[in-house]
Amino acid sequence: MKGKVSIIGAGMTGSTTAHWLAEREIADLVLVDIVEGMPQGKALDLQEALPIIGKDVTVVGSNDYEATSGSDIVVITAGLPRKPGMSREDLLAKNANIVANVTRETLKYSPEAIFIVLTNPLDTMAYLTMKVGNLPPHRVVGQAGILDSARMRAFVAMETGVSVENIHCYVLGGHGDSMVPLTRHSNIAGVPLRDYIPEERLAAIVERTRKGGGEIVSLLKTGSAYYAPAAALAQMVDAILKDKHLIVPAAAYMQGEYGLSDIFFGVPVMLGRKGVEKIIEYDLDDDERAALEKSAEAVRQSIATLHELMDLS
Ligand code: APR
């Protein structure tokens, strides 16, 4: 049975997510945006592509949340990008208002939906959705880890010439400069990455992964990455709708795991029909723990700023 997925924010990432999802033929899709006509136009264009690729799903565009009624999954990509001269706090305040509004509006029509959040600052926006929606933690998950890990996998493939399918990388932590690429847990067809790639080359891959988002921004000049973030969102939707019990890195609400609590944080999670079914705890060494703690502190500060801006009690 096909599901129903609503994507709020029909910009570059939202519409590309619809594209990847239509290819998977797993759900009828709704695109919502505040810009009049734009989600309708993109939805119609995509609907008109489906006879060519042979996929039977419906794609609806709207400026009205009623169209999202009865969604199994709500994907939130609505928001503003950080513009020159805008501080992280400014961005946080603007996107917090948008994400809070989107959460309330979608919940009116889809009270049972699972939320996948992409809008930045990602970990904080996922926390906001859970609080504003008064949702159980398993129904909110943030996308960052699949993207960061995919970037690392792509760089390892470029370095080694091995198929991306054989390359398994795990990037944990908050979505930002302090993310933690776990080289000890990453491998090529079971061979530890550290045994396959010389130390200084591996260090360069880790650094490029950390700055992966910025590398795309500086090439594009306007806007940020969307193919890979959207592919990551589609994989998460697929895992949930098909109840796959797929383990991927994603932002989940911490309740003591990794010694962390009351923040969203990038960790390996099991995704299935209930949303976040389980958080997997890796055995970490002291350096890895210290790096995660540093990353957690950055997320804590962002969430503290959110609490100063909004009453979430
Ligand atoms: N309700 C619905 N849609 C909204 C709202 C709102 N209140 N506010 C903004 N939007 C829409 C914009 O009109 C735009 O079409 O969100 C869309 C965002 O799309 P893009 O600007 O193309 O940004 P994108 O590259 O898709 O990135 C989405 O992800 O990286 C994060 O926070 C970053 O805002 C960015 C988001």
mmCIF file of C-alpha atoms and ligand atoms in Angstrom:
data_model
loop_
_atom_site.group_PDB
_atom_site.id
_atom_site.type_symbol
_atom_site.label_atom_id
_atom_site.label_comp_id
_atom_site.label_asym_id
_atom_site.label_seq_id
_atom_site.Cartn_x
_atom_site.Cartn_y
_atom_site.Cartn_z
ATOM 1 C CA MET A 1 0.000 0.000 0.000
ATOM 2 C CA LYS A 2 1.265 3.460 -0.916
ATOM 3 C CA GLY A 3 1.737 5.979 1.843
ATOM 4 C CA LYS A 4 1.163 9.713 1.861
ATOM 5 C CA VAL A 5 4.089 12.062 2.346
ATOM 6 C CA SER A 6 3.837 15.832 2.672
ATOM 7 C CA ILE A 7 6.902 17.941 2.053
ATOM 8 C CA ILE A 8 6.677 21.410 3.541
ATOM 9 C CA GLY A 9 8.959 23.826 1.748
ATOM 10 C CA ALA A 10 8.935 23.179 -2.011
ATOM 11 C CA GLY A 11 12.295 24.838 -2.603
ATOM 12 C CA MET A 12 15.375 23.089 -3.951
ATOM 13 C CA THR A 13 15.565 20.340 -1.335
ATOM 14 C CA GLY A 14 11.821 19.845 -0.943
ATOM 15 C CA SER A 15 11.120 19.494 -4.655
ATOM 16 C CA THR A 16 14.188 17.308 -5.224
ATOM 17 C CA THR A 17 12.996 15.052 -2.389
ATOM 18 C CA ALA A 18 9.668 14.728 -4.204
ATOM 19 C CA HIS A 19 11.586 13.773 -7.336
ATOM 20 C CA TRP A 20 13.607 11.038 -5.600
ATOM 21 C CA LEU A 21 10.463 9.775 -3.844
ATOM 22 C CA ALA A 22 8.400 9.670 -7.038
ATOM 23 C CA GLU A 23 11.144 7.488 -8.546
ATOM 24 C CA ARG A 24 10.712 5.100 -5.621
ATOM 25 C CA GLU A 25 6.915 4.938 -6.203
ATOM 26 C CA ILE A 26 6.178 4.446 -2.513
ATOM 27 C CA ALA A 27 3.906 7.375 -1.683
ATOM 28 C CA ASP A 28 1.493 9.954 -2.970
ATOM 29 C CA LEU A 29 3.148 13.310 -2.504
ATOM 30 C CA VAL A 30 2.077 16.783 -1.418
ATOM 31 C CA LEU A 31 4.295 19.853 -1.761
ATOM 32 C CA VAL A 32 3.401 22.911 0.344
ATOM 33 C CA ASP A 33 5.060 26.312 0.234
ATOM 34 C CA ILE A 34 4.169 29.893 1.057
ATOM 35 C CA VAL A 35 5.054 31.075 -2.451
ATOM 36 C CA GLU A 36 1.844 31.149 -4.468
ATOM 37 C CA GLY A 37 1.734 28.915 -7.541
ATOM 38 C CA MET A 38 5.251 27.521 -7.065
ATOM 39 C CA PRO A 39 4.359 24.219 -5.326
ATOM 40 C CA GLN A 40 1.443 23.750 -7.737
ATOM 41 C CA GLY A 41 3.736 24.326 -10.726
ATOM 42 C CA LYS A 42 6.474 21.996 -9.489
ATOM 43 C CA ALA A 43 3.953 19.287 -8.574
ATOM 44 C CA LEU A 44 2.302 19.447 -11.978
ATOM 45 C CA ASP A 45 5.649 19.351 -13.759
ATOM 46 C CA LEU A 46 6.676 16.276 -11.757
ATOM 47 C CA GLN A 47 3.280 14.633 -12.324
ATOM 48 C CA GLU A 48 3.777 15.150 -16.046
ATOM 49 C CA ALA A 49 7.177 13.413 -15.872
ATOM 50 C CA LEU A 50 5.708 10.243 -14.366
ATOM 51 C CA PRO A 51 4.306 8.737 -17.591
ATOM 52 C CA ILE A 52 7.840 8.917 -18.990
ATOM 53 C CA ILE A 53 9.470 7.157 -16.060
ATOM 54 C CA GLY A 54 6.486 4.857 -15.534
ATOM 55 C CA LYS A 55 5.604 5.618 -11.941
ATOM 56 C CA ASP A 56 2.058 5.804 -10.597
ATOM 57 C CA VAL A 57 1.848 8.258 -7.721
ATOM 58 C CA THR A 58 -0.030 11.515 -7.371
ATOM 59 C CA VAL A 59 1.818 14.764 -6.787
ATOM 60 C CA VAL A 60 -0.169 17.719 -5.469
ATOM 61 C CA GLY A 61 1.073 21.243 -4.828
ATOM 62 C CA SER A 62 -0.652 23.644 -2.470
ATOM 63 C CA ASN A 63 -0.354 26.744 -0.310
ATOM 64 C CA ASP A 64 -2.905 25.232 2.033
ATOM 65 C CA TYR A 65 -2.272 22.653 4.740
ATOM 66 C CA GLU A 66 -5.594 20.938 4.175
ATOM 67 C CA ALA A 67 -3.981 19.152 1.212
ATOM 68 C CA THR A 68 -1.635 17.392 3.656
ATOM 69 C CA SER A 69 -4.496 15.710 5.504
ATOM 70 C CA GLY A 70 -3.824 12.131 6.596
ATOM 71 C CA SER A 71 -0.075 12.141 5.869
ATOM 72 C CA ASP A 72 2.001 9.242 7.193
ATOM 73 C CA ILE A 73 5.131 11.366 7.092
ATOM 74 C CA VAL A 74 5.737 15.124 7.117
ATOM 75 C CA VAL A 75 9.110 16.300 5.833
ATOM 76 C CA ILE A 76 10.054 19.834 6.903
ATOM 77 C CA THR A 77 12.426 21.673 4.574
ATOM 78 C CA ALA A 78 10.750 25.085 4.926
ATOM 79 C CA GLY A 79 13.090 27.804 6.023
ATOM 80 C CA LEU A 80 15.545 30.463 5.124
ATOM 81 C CA PRO A 81 19.170 29.895 4.292
ATOM 82 C CA ARG A 82 21.823 31.829 6.155
ATOM 83 C CA LYS A 83 22.536 35.020 4.203
ATOM 84 C CA PRO A 84 25.704 37.121 4.359
ATOM 85 C CA GLY A 85 25.706 39.232 7.526
ATOM 86 C CA MET A 86 23.141 37.011 9.249
ATOM 87 C CA SER A 87 24.263 35.520 12.544
ATOM 88 C CA ARG A 88 23.450 31.951 13.557
ATOM 89 C CA GLU A 89 21.066 33.402 16.162
ATOM 90 C CA ASP A 90 19.219 35.427 13.494
ATOM 91 C CA LEU A 91 18.796 32.319 11.381
ATOM 92 C CA LEU A 92 17.685 30.346 14.413
ATOM 93 C CA ALA A 93 14.993 32.899 15.290
ATOM 94 C CA LYS A 94 13.638 33.098 11.746
ATOM 95 C CA ASN A 95 13.582 29.365 11.086
ATOM 96 C CA ALA A 96 12.200 28.594 14.559
ATOM 97 C CA ASN A 97 9.085 30.630 13.816
ATOM 98 C CA ILE A 98 8.666 28.895 10.460
ATOM 99 C CA VAL A 99 9.224 25.372 11.808
ATOM 100 C CA ALA A 100 6.938 25.934 14.826
ATOM 101 C CA ASN A 101 4.171 27.120 12.509
ATOM 102 C CA VAL A 102 4.670 24.228 10.072
ATOM 103 C CA THR A 103 4.557 21.712 12.932
ATOM 104 C CA ARG A 104 1.287 23.103 14.324
ATOM 105 C CA GLU A 105 -0.406 23.361 10.933
ATOM 106 C CA THR A 106 0.543 19.874 9.728
ATOM 107 C CA LEU A 107 -0.425 18.239 13.022
ATOM 108 C CA LYS A 108 -3.941 19.666 12.695
ATOM 109 C CA TYR A 109 -4.443 17.534 9.598
ATOM 110 C CA SER A 110 -2.109 14.595 10.291
ATOM 111 C CA PRO A 111 -2.130 13.955 14.042
ATOM 112 C CA GLU A 112 -0.358 10.585 13.682
ATOM 113 C CA ALA A 113 2.403 11.682 11.292
ATOM 114 C CA ILE A 114 6.099 11.031 11.754
ATOM 115 C CA PHE A 115 8.206 14.156 11.264
ATOM 116 C CA ILE A 116 11.515 14.276 9.414
ATOM 117 C CA VAL A 117 13.184 17.653 9.880
ATOM 118 C CA LEU A 118 15.852 19.137 7.617
ATOM 119 C CA THR A 119 15.665 22.890 8.245
ATOM 120 C CA ASN A 120 18.783 24.291 9.919
ATOM 121 C CA PRO A 121 20.004 24.477 12.622
ATOM 122 C CA LEU A 122 18.868 20.919 12.236
ATOM 123 C CA ASP A 123 19.275 19.440 15.702
ATOM 124 C CA THR A 124 17.571 22.445 17.287
ATOM 125 C CA MET A 125 14.711 22.488 14.768
ATOM 126 C CA ALA A 126 14.005 18.782 15.390
ATOM 127 C CA TYR A 127 13.903 19.533 19.130
ATOM 128 C CA LEU A 128 11.498 22.400 18.438
ATOM 129 C CA THR A 129 9.167 20.183 16.403
ATOM 130 C CA MET A 130 9.026 17.631 19.217
ATOM 131 C CA LYS A 131 8.309 20.332 21.839
ATOM 132 C CA VAL A 132 5.799 22.401 19.859
ATOM 133 C CA GLY A 133 3.982 19.294 18.649
ATOM 134 C CA ASN A 134 4.138 17.655 22.089
ATOM 135 C CA LEU A 135 5.263 14.541 20.231
ATOM 136 C CA PRO A 136 6.803 11.352 21.576
ATOM 137 C CA PRO A 137 10.524 11.346 20.688
ATOM 138 C CA HIS A 138 10.240 8.359 18.347
ATOM 139 C CA ARG A 139 8.026 10.408 15.985
ATOM 140 C CA VAL A 140 10.653 13.076 15.262
ATOM 141 C CA VAL A 141 13.941 12.537 13.486
ATOM 142 C CA GLY A 142 16.374 14.957 11.877
ATOM 143 C CA GLN A 143 18.272 14.424 8.659
ATOM 144 C CA ALA A 144 21.972 15.153 8.743
ATOM 145 C CA GLY A 145 23.976 11.987 9.376
ATOM 146 C CA ILE A 146 23.060 10.163 6.171
ATOM 147 C CA LEU A 147 24.183 13.215 4.197
ATOM 148 C CA ASP A 148 27.423 13.743 6.110
ATOM 149 C CA SER A 149 28.209 10.009 5.918
ATOM 150 C CA ALA A 150 27.372 9.906 2.200
ATOM 151 C CA ARG A 151 29.803 12.747 1.582
ATOM 152 C CA MET A 152 32.526 10.815 3.370
ATOM 153 C CA ARG A 153 31.609 7.665 1.395
ATOM 154 C CA ALA A 154 31.817 9.605 -1.868
ATOM 155 C CA PHE A 155 35.258 10.978 -0.968
ATOM 156 C CA VAL A 156 36.493 7.492 0.006
ATOM 157 C CA ALA A 157 35.199 6.123 -3.314
ATOM 158 C CA MET A 158 37.013 8.889 -5.207
ATOM 159 C CA GLU A 159 40.200 8.102 -3.284
ATOM 160 C CA THR A 160 40.114 4.313 -3.669
ATOM 161 C CA GLY A 161 38.132 3.613 -6.826
ATOM 162 C CA VAL A 162 36.003 1.083 -4.905
ATOM 163 C CA SER A 163 32.233 0.950 -5.413
ATOM 164 C CA VAL A 164 30.272 3.258 -3.135
ATOM 165 C CA GLU A 165 28.196 0.196 -2.225
ATOM 166 C CA ASN A 166 31.212 -1.329 -0.472
ATOM 167 C CA ILE A 167 31.988 1.802 1.488
ATOM 168 C CA HIS A 168 30.424 2.244 4.919
ATOM 169 C CA CYS A 169 31.076 5.430 6.847
ATOM 170 C CA TYR A 170 29.508 6.766 9.999
ATOM 171 C CA VAL A 171 29.448 10.444 10.854
ATOM 172 C CA LEU A 172 27.835 11.223 14.189
ATOM 173 C CA GLY A 173 27.284 14.322 16.329
ATOM 174 C CA GLY A 174 25.626 17.653 15.687
ATOM 175 C CA HIS A 175 25.217 18.873 12.130
ATOM 176 C CA GLY A 176 27.940 21.483 11.921
ATOM 177 C CA ASP A 177 31.660 22.021 12.073
ATOM 178 C CA SER A 178 31.922 19.804 15.152
ATOM 179 C CA MET A 179 30.467 16.666 13.504
ATOM 180 C CA VAL A 180 32.374 13.482 14.296
ATOM 181 C CA PRO A 181 33.417 11.215 11.385
ATOM 182 C CA LEU A 182 34.119 7.863 13.068
ATOM 183 C CA THR A 183 37.020 6.451 11.064
ATOM 184 C CA ARG A 184 37.428 3.461 13.426
ATOM 185 C CA HIS A 185 33.877 2.265 12.697
ATOM 186 C CA SER A 186 34.037 2.980 8.970
ATOM 187 C CA ASN A 187 35.124 0.297 6.520
ATOM 188 C CA ILE A 188 35.482 -0.847 2.927
ATOM 189 C CA ALA A 189 33.849 -4.259 2.502
ATOM 190 C CA GLY A 190 34.714 -5.050 6.126
ATOM 191 C CA VAL A 191 38.306 -3.792 5.958
ATOM 192 C CA PRO A 192 38.770 -0.891 8.415
ATOM 193 C CA LEU A 193 39.237 2.418 6.629
ATOM 194 C CA ARG A 194 42.399 3.046 8.626
ATOM 195 C CA ASP A 195 43.990 -0.111 7.117
ATOM 196 C CA TYR A 196 43.031 0.873 3.576
ATOM 197 C CA ILE A 197 43.873 4.552 3.309
ATOM 198 C CA PRO A 198 47.136 6.235 4.434
ATOM 199 C CA GLU A 199 46.711 8.316 7.581
ATOM 200 C CA GLU A 200 47.231 11.734 6.020
ATOM 201 C CA ARG A 201 44.853 10.970 3.133
ATOM 202 C CA LEU A 202 42.222 9.801 5.595
ATOM 203 C CA ALA A 203 42.687 12.967 7.650
ATOM 204 C CA ALA A 204 42.095 15.010 4.495
ATOM 205 C CA ILE A 205 38.888 13.062 3.765
ATOM 206 C CA VAL A 206 37.659 13.689 7.314
ATOM 207 C CA GLU A 207 38.352 17.402 6.946
ATOM 208 C CA ARG A 208 36.642 17.603 3.565
ATOM 209 C CA THR A 209 33.624 15.786 5.033
ATOM 210 C CA ARG A 210 33.364 18.309 7.876
ATOM 211 C CA LYS A 211 33.406 21.152 5.381
ATOM 212 C CA GLY A 212 31.288 19.344 2.766
ATOM 213 C CA GLY A 213 28.312 21.694 3.009
ATOM 214 C CA GLY A 214 30.496 24.798 2.734
ATOM 215 C CA GLU A 215 32.332 23.385 -0.294
ATOM 216 C CA ILE A 216 29.047 23.153 -2.219
ATOM 217 C CA VAL A 217 27.888 26.608 -1.046
ATOM 218 C CA SER A 218 31.072 28.252 -2.253
ATOM 219 C CA LEU A 219 30.794 26.535 -5.648
ATOM 220 C CA LEU A 220 27.114 27.345 -6.149
ATOM 221 C CA LYS A 221 27.505 30.964 -4.920
ATOM 222 C CA THR A 222 23.754 31.129 -4.282
ATOM 223 C CA GLY A 223 21.981 28.395 -2.354
ATOM 224 C CA SER A 224 23.237 25.199 -0.799
ATOM 225 C CA ALA A 225 23.334 21.478 -1.552
ATOM 226 C CA TYR A 226 20.090 19.754 -2.407
ATOM 227 C CA TYR A 227 20.613 16.535 -4.411
ATOM 228 C CA ALA A 228 22.332 14.667 -1.599
ATOM 229 C CA PRO A 229 20.217 16.102 1.261
ATOM 230 C CA ALA A 230 17.079 15.196 -0.678
ATOM 231 C CA ALA A 231 18.340 11.679 -1.440
ATOM 232 C CA ALA A 232 18.955 11.251 2.299
ATOM 233 C CA LEU A 233 15.406 12.365 3.099
ATOM 234 C CA ALA A 234 14.007 9.931 0.519
ATOM 235 C CA GLN A 235 15.979 7.061 2.051
ATOM 236 C CA MET A 236 14.558 7.886 5.484
ATOM 237 C CA VAL A 237 10.986 8.058 4.152
ATOM 238 C CA ASP A 238 11.500 4.726 2.383
ATOM 239 C CA ALA A 239 12.851 3.053 5.535
ATOM 240 C CA ILE A 240 9.892 4.268 7.595
ATOM 241 C CA LEU A 241 7.118 3.474 5.115
ATOM 242 C CA LYS A 242 8.544 0.009 4.373
ATOM 243 C CA ASP A 243 9.224 -0.668 8.064
ATOM 244 C CA LYS A 244 12.756 -1.666 7.106
ATOM 245 C CA HIS A 245 14.455 -1.398 10.501
ATOM 246 C CA LEU A 246 17.259 0.350 8.648
ATOM 247 C CA ILE A 247 20.166 1.606 10.727
ATOM 248 C CA VAL A 248 21.378 5.022 9.586
ATOM 249 C CA PRO A 249 22.952 8.004 11.293
ATOM 250 C CA ALA A 250 20.267 10.607 12.044
ATOM 251 C CA ALA A 251 19.372 13.160 14.707
ATOM 252 C CA ALA A 252 17.310 11.610 17.508
ATOM 253 C CA TYR A 253 16.241 12.731 20.960
ATOM 254 C CA MET A 254 18.789 11.657 23.557
ATOM 255 C CA GLN A 255 17.551 10.174 26.818
ATOM 256 C CA GLY A 256 20.793 8.997 28.380
ATOM 257 C CA GLU A 257 22.309 7.337 25.318
ATOM 258 C CA TYR A 258 25.974 8.247 24.867
ATOM 259 C CA GLY A 259 25.679 9.980 28.255
ATOM 260 C CA LEU A 260 23.560 12.741 26.658
ATOM 261 C CA SER A 261 20.069 13.927 27.429
ATOM 262 C CA ASP A 262 17.474 16.469 26.335
ATOM 263 C CA ILE A 263 19.066 17.287 22.984
ATOM 264 C CA PHE A 264 18.660 16.008 19.431
ATOM 265 C CA PHE A 265 21.953 14.569 18.270
ATOM 266 C CA GLY A 266 23.331 12.570 15.376
ATOM 267 C CA VAL A 267 23.619 8.899 16.318
ATOM 268 C CA PRO A 268 22.944 5.569 14.597
ATOM 269 C CA VAL A 269 19.186 4.978 14.736
ATOM 270 C CA MET A 270 16.950 2.169 13.542
ATOM 271 C CA LEU A 271 14.158 3.502 11.322
ATOM 272 C CA GLY A 272 10.883 1.647 10.855
ATOM 273 C CA ARG A 273 7.151 2.242 10.771
ATOM 274 C CA LYS A 274 7.139 3.714 14.279
ATOM 275 C CA GLY A 275 9.847 6.208 13.346
ATOM 276 C CA VAL A 276 12.964 5.982 15.524
ATOM 277 C CA GLU A 277 12.701 2.411 16.818
ATOM 278 C CA LYS A 278 16.034 2.227 18.547
ATOM 279 C CA ILE A 279 19.240 4.155 19.148
ATOM 280 C CA ILE A 280 22.356 2.073 18.626
ATOM 281 C CA GLU A 281 25.260 2.764 20.974
ATOM 282 C CA TYR A 282 28.746 2.268 19.602
ATOM 283 C CA ASP A 283 31.617 1.357 21.807
ATOM 284 C CA LEU A 284 33.650 4.596 21.755
ATOM 285 C CA ASP A 285 37.199 5.299 22.844
ATOM 286 C CA ASP A 286 38.176 8.351 24.891
ATOM 287 C CA ASP A 287 38.996 10.557 21.885
ATOM 288 C CA GLU A 288 35.716 9.721 20.158
ATOM 289 C CA ARG A 289 33.753 10.413 23.341
ATOM 290 C CA ALA A 290 35.508 13.749 23.814
ATOM 291 C CA ALA A 291 34.735 14.768 20.206
ATOM 292 C CA LEU A 292 31.069 13.836 20.644
ATOM 293 C CA GLU A 293 30.878 15.752 23.924
ATOM 294 C CA LYS A 294 32.326 18.847 22.233
ATOM 295 C CA SER A 295 29.764 18.530 19.461
ATOM 296 C CA ALA A 296 26.959 18.038 22.002
ATOM 297 C CA GLU A 297 27.965 21.258 23.738
ATOM 298 C CA ALA A 298 27.450 23.203 20.493
ATOM 299 C CA VAL A 299 23.944 21.721 20.142
ATOM 300 C CA ARG A 300 23.168 22.452 23.817
ATOM 301 C CA GLN A 301 24.058 26.109 23.295
ATOM 302 C CA SER A 302 21.825 26.357 20.244
ATOM 303 C CA ILE A 303 18.904 24.795 22.132
ATOM 304 C CA ALA A 304 19.531 27.198 25.035
ATOM 305 C CA THR A 305 19.226 30.094 22.568
ATOM 306 C CA LEU A 306 15.955 28.612 21.326
ATOM 307 C CA HIS A 307 14.611 28.538 24.898
ATOM 308 C CA GLU A 308 15.536 32.226 25.278
ATOM 309 C CA LEU A 309 13.542 33.017 22.125
ATOM 310 C CA MET A 310 10.481 30.880 22.774
ATOM 311 C CA ASP A 311 8.510 29.571 25.696
ATOM 312 C CA LEU A 312 8.579 25.816 25.107
ATOM 313 C CA SER A 313 7.498 24.653 28.531
HETATM 314 N N1 APR B 1 5.925 27.758 5.077
HETATM 315 C C1 APR B 1 6.190 27.022 3.979
HETATM 316 N N2 APR B 1 7.289 27.179 3.228
HETATM 317 C C2 APR B 1 8.147 28.127 3.577
HETATM 318 C C3 APR B 1 7.943 28.952 4.713
HETATM 319 C C4 APR B 1 6.779 28.732 5.471
HETATM 320 N N3 APR B 1 6.495 29.456 6.552
HETATM 321 N N4 APR B 1 8.988 29.809 4.804
HETATM 322 C C5 APR B 1 9.820 29.542 3.775
HETATM 323 N N5 APR B 1 9.317 28.537 3.041
HETATM 324 C C6 APR B 1 9.853 27.941 1.821
HETATM 325 C C7 APR B 1 10.462 28.948 0.876
HETATM 326 O O1 APR B 1 9.477 29.646 0.142
HETATM 327 C C8 APR B 1 11.319 28.046 -0.012
HETATM 328 O O2 APR B 1 10.632 27.638 -1.186
HETATM 329 O O3 APR B 1 10.918 27.061 2.111
HETATM 330 C C9 APR B 1 11.607 26.842 0.888
HETATM 331 C C10 APR B 1 13.083 26.625 1.171
HETATM 332 O O4 APR B 1 13.675 26.278 -0.015
HETATM 333 P P1 APR B 1 15.099 26.833 -0.508
HETATM 334 O O5 APR B 1 15.205 28.272 -0.163
HETATM 335 O O6 APR B 1 15.288 26.405 -1.922
HETATM 336 O O7 APR B 1 16.126 26.092 0.442
HETATM 337 P P2 APR B 1 16.693 24.607 0.349
HETATM 338 O O8 APR B 1 17.980 24.625 -0.374
HETATM 339 O O9 APR B 1 15.622 23.688 -0.124
HETATM 340 O O10 APR B 1 17.013 24.322 1.872
HETATM 341 C C11 APR B 1 15.971 24.152 2.806
HETATM 342 O O11 APR B 1 17.365 23.431 4.553
HETATM 343 O O12 APR B 1 19.624 23.759 4.598
HETATM 344 C C12 APR B 1 18.433 23.963 5.275
HETATM 345 O O13 APR B 1 17.717 25.699 6.678
HETATM 346 C C13 APR B 1 18.213 25.441 5.415
HETATM 347 O O14 APR B 1 16.328 26.755 4.815
HETATM 348 C C14 APR B 1 17.179 25.754 4.373
HETATM 349 C C15 APR B 1 16.448 24.431 4.190
#
